[in-house]
Short mmCIF file of C-alpha atoms in Angstrom, two decimals:
data_model
loop_
_atom_site.label_atom_id
_atom_site.label_comp_id
_atom_site.label_asym_id
_atom_site.label_seq_id
_atom_site.Cartn_x
_atom_site.Cartn_y
_atom_site.Cartn_z
CA MET A 1 79.84 126.69 128.78
CA THR A 2 76.49 126.97 127.19
CA VAL A 3 73.41 129.12 127.76
CA LEU A 4 71.22 126.39 128.55
CA THR A 5 71.13 124.36 131.78
CA LYS A 6 68.73 121.56 132.46
CA GLY A 7 65.19 122.33 132.02
CA ASN A 8 65.76 125.16 129.30
CA GLN A 9 67.05 127.70 131.74
CA VAL A 10 69.58 130.27 130.92
CA SER A 11 73.09 130.14 132.61
CA ARG A 12 74.41 132.43 135.07
CA GLN A 13 77.22 133.62 132.82
CA SER A 14 75.01 134.39 129.91
CA ILE A 15 72.73 136.35 132.09
CA GLU A 16 75.50 138.44 133.43
CA LYS A 17 77.32 138.93 130.18
CA LEU A 18 74.02 139.98 128.43
CA ASP A 19 72.93 142.18 131.43
CA LEU A 20 76.30 143.94 131.05
CA LEU A 21 75.94 144.43 127.35
CA LEU A 22 72.71 146.21 128.24
CA LEU A 23 74.15 148.31 131.15
CA ILE A 24 76.85 149.51 128.38
CA LEU A 25 73.80 150.53 126.13
CA GLU A 26 72.23 152.26 128.81
CA THR A 27 75.39 154.21 129.55
CA ILE A 28 74.97 155.44 126.17
CA ASP A 29 71.29 156.16 126.12
CA LEU A 30 70.15 158.33 129.00
CA ASN A 31 66.74 156.94 128.60
CA GLY A 32 67.97 153.45 128.51
CA ILE A 33 65.12 151.57 130.16
CA GLN A 34 62.27 153.42 128.21
CA SER A 35 64.35 152.95 125.02
CA LEU A 36 64.37 149.15 125.71
CA TYR A 37 60.63 149.16 126.51
CA VAL A 38 59.92 150.99 123.23
CA LEU A 39 61.90 148.66 121.09
CA SER A 40 60.21 145.63 122.78
CA ASN A 41 56.90 147.12 121.43
CA ARG A 42 58.47 147.72 117.99
CA LEU A 43 59.54 144.18 117.90
CA ASP A 44 56.29 142.81 118.94
CA LEU A 45 57.67 141.34 122.16
CA ASP A 46 55.02 142.96 124.41
CA HIS A 47 53.65 139.22 125.12
CA LEU A 48 57.07 138.52 126.68
CA LEU A 49 58.23 141.92 128.05
CA PRO A 50 54.78 143.71 128.44
CA ASN A 51 56.20 146.58 130.64
CA LYS A 52 59.41 148.09 132.05
CA VAL A 53 59.13 146.27 135.39
CA THR A 54 59.15 142.87 133.56
CA ILE A 55 62.51 143.97 131.63
CA TRP A 56 63.97 145.00 135.04
CA LYS A 57 62.84 141.52 136.75
CA LEU A 58 64.46 139.88 134.13
CA ARG A 59 67.78 141.77 134.26
CA ASN A 60 67.66 141.13 138.17
CA SER A 61 68.36 137.52 137.30
CA ASN A 62 72.07 138.62 137.13
CA PRO A 63 73.59 137.67 140.16
CA LEU A 64 75.98 140.62 140.08
CA ARG A 65 72.97 142.83 140.81
CA LYS A 66 72.25 144.44 144.24
CA SER A 67 68.56 143.52 143.81
CA TYR A 68 69.63 139.94 142.55
CA VAL A 69 66.29 137.66 142.50
CA HIS A 70 66.91 134.07 141.75
CA ASN A 71 64.49 133.95 138.84
CA ASN A 72 64.44 131.10 136.29
CA ILE A 73 64.70 133.27 133.15
CA LYS A 74 63.14 131.26 130.23
CA LEU A 75 64.85 130.97 126.96
CA ASN A 76 62.20 132.87 125.03
CA GLU A 77 62.42 135.79 127.66
CA PHE A 78 66.33 135.67 127.16
CA GLU A 79 66.03 135.68 123.34
CA ALA A 80 63.70 138.48 123.63
CA LEU A 81 66.38 140.44 125.49
CA ILE A 82 68.97 139.44 122.95
CA LYS A 83 66.67 140.98 120.34
CA ILE A 84 66.23 144.13 122.03
CA THR A 85 70.11 144.40 122.64
CA VAL A 86 70.82 143.86 118.94
CA GLU A 87 68.32 146.60 117.90
CA MET A 88 69.51 148.98 120.37
CA SER A 89 73.08 148.37 119.08
CA LYS A 90 71.97 149.22 115.74
CA TYR A 91 70.43 152.58 117.00
CA LEU A 92 73.39 153.37 119.03
CA TYR A 93 76.19 152.24 116.49
CA PRO A 94 77.61 155.69 115.72
CA TYR A 95 77.90 156.44 119.27
CA MET A 96 79.74 153.35 119.95
CA ARG A 97 82.02 154.13 117.26
CA GLU A 98 82.79 157.35 118.57
CA ILE A 99 83.34 155.91 122.02
CA LEU A 100 85.78 153.33 120.69
CA GLN A 101 87.54 156.02 118.50
CA SER A 102 87.95 158.25 121.54
CA LYS A 103 89.76 155.44 123.39
CA GLU A 104 92.05 155.12 120.59
CA ASP A 105 92.74 158.71 120.19
CA HIS A 106 92.72 159.58 123.95
CA GLU A 107 94.81 162.71 123.61
CA GLU A 108 92.10 164.45 121.30
CA ASN A 109 88.81 162.80 122.56
CA SER A 110 89.62 161.86 126.21
CA VAL A 111 86.41 163.95 127.30
CA ILE A 112 84.08 161.32 125.30
CA TRP A 113 85.93 158.27 126.75
CA ASN A 114 86.05 159.80 130.42
CA ASP A 115 82.40 160.77 130.34
CA PHE A 116 81.39 157.29 129.18
CA ASN A 117 83.50 155.83 131.66
CA LYS A 118 82.43 157.92 134.45
CA ARG A 119 78.83 157.13 133.71
CA PHE A 120 79.46 153.43 133.44
CA ILE A 121 81.10 153.52 136.87
CA GLU A 122 78.23 155.35 138.17
CA LEU A 123 75.56 152.71 136.90
CA ILE A 124 77.71 150.00 138.28
CA ASN A 125 77.84 151.42 141.65
CA GLU A 126 74.02 152.20 141.61
CA ARG A 127 72.97 148.75 140.59
CA PHE A 128 75.44 146.19 141.22
CA ASN A 129 76.59 144.32 144.27
CA THR A 130 79.98 146.37 145.02
CA ASP A 131 81.11 143.80 147.58
CA SER A 132 81.39 141.22 144.95
CA ILE A 133 85.08 140.56 143.61
CA ARG A 134 83.76 140.47 139.99
CA VAL A 135 81.99 143.81 140.46
CA LYS A 136 85.21 145.31 141.86
CA LYS A 137 86.92 144.48 138.82
CA LEU A 138 84.40 146.46 136.76
CA LEU A 139 85.10 149.15 138.95
CA ASN A 140 88.80 149.15 138.50
CA GLN A 141 89.95 151.45 136.01
CA THR A 142 92.57 149.46 134.44
CA GLU A 143 90.64 146.22 134.16
CA ASN A 144 87.31 147.95 133.23
CA ASP A 145 88.92 149.54 130.06
CA GLU A 146 89.32 146.23 128.66
CA ILE A 147 86.06 144.84 129.65
CA ILE A 148 84.22 148.07 128.22
CA ILE A 149 86.06 147.75 125.07
CA LYS A 150 85.37 144.10 124.55
CA CYS A 151 81.62 144.62 125.29
CA LEU A 152 81.53 147.79 122.95
CA LEU A 153 83.22 145.64 120.01
CA THR A 154 80.84 142.81 120.86
CA LEU A 155 77.94 145.43 120.40
CA THR A 156 79.19 147.00 117.20
CA LEU A 157 79.52 143.45 115.74
CA CYS A 158 76.01 142.69 116.65
CA SER A 159 74.65 145.63 114.82
CA SER A 160 75.04 143.94 111.61
CA ASN A 161 72.49 142.04 109.57
CA GLN A 162 73.12 138.64 111.45
CA GLY A 163 73.61 140.41 114.71
CA TYR A 164 71.07 138.55 116.56
CA GLN A 165 72.38 135.28 115.64
CA LYS A 166 76.04 136.43 116.37
CA LEU A 167 75.21 137.49 119.72
CA LYS A 168 72.93 134.53 120.53
CA ASN A 169 76.05 132.43 119.30
CA LEU A 170 78.62 134.28 121.69
CA LEU A 171 76.07 133.74 124.54
CA PHE A 172 75.39 130.34 123.92
CA ASN A 173 79.12 129.71 123.82
CA PHE A 174 79.88 132.10 126.58
#
């Protein structure tokens, strides 16, 4: 499945995946939406993402959200969100590594993983439609660990020099 459908629109699956990655970053960064906005300005994306509300509206193109609005997110807007995701991943890389390590070393560092997982579940409950079967999967402890780990690994891989292209390719081939 590709990121594009007819008319240069972004696929539903790609929007869901990118929004989930952004939610993971927001789980780590308590000032997530503010950080996303600051990064959009730093990357000179303010013509596409002029304010926090615009970012929020684009993310509400995710059908899993409570406040889902059927927007036709444009490719350049989607790419701007990818750029922000990559930059935020670079900034949060040490924290992501620590969270992943805490999962591996569960006996010694369970507090880090448990705190992260608790906040992630809170954000899912707050922002996503919990009646959806796919969202219930995110809330299921045994299934969400695997999803979180995959997302964190994806984000750590995007923190490299070719991160933008890697994430874009992943989402295009999602």
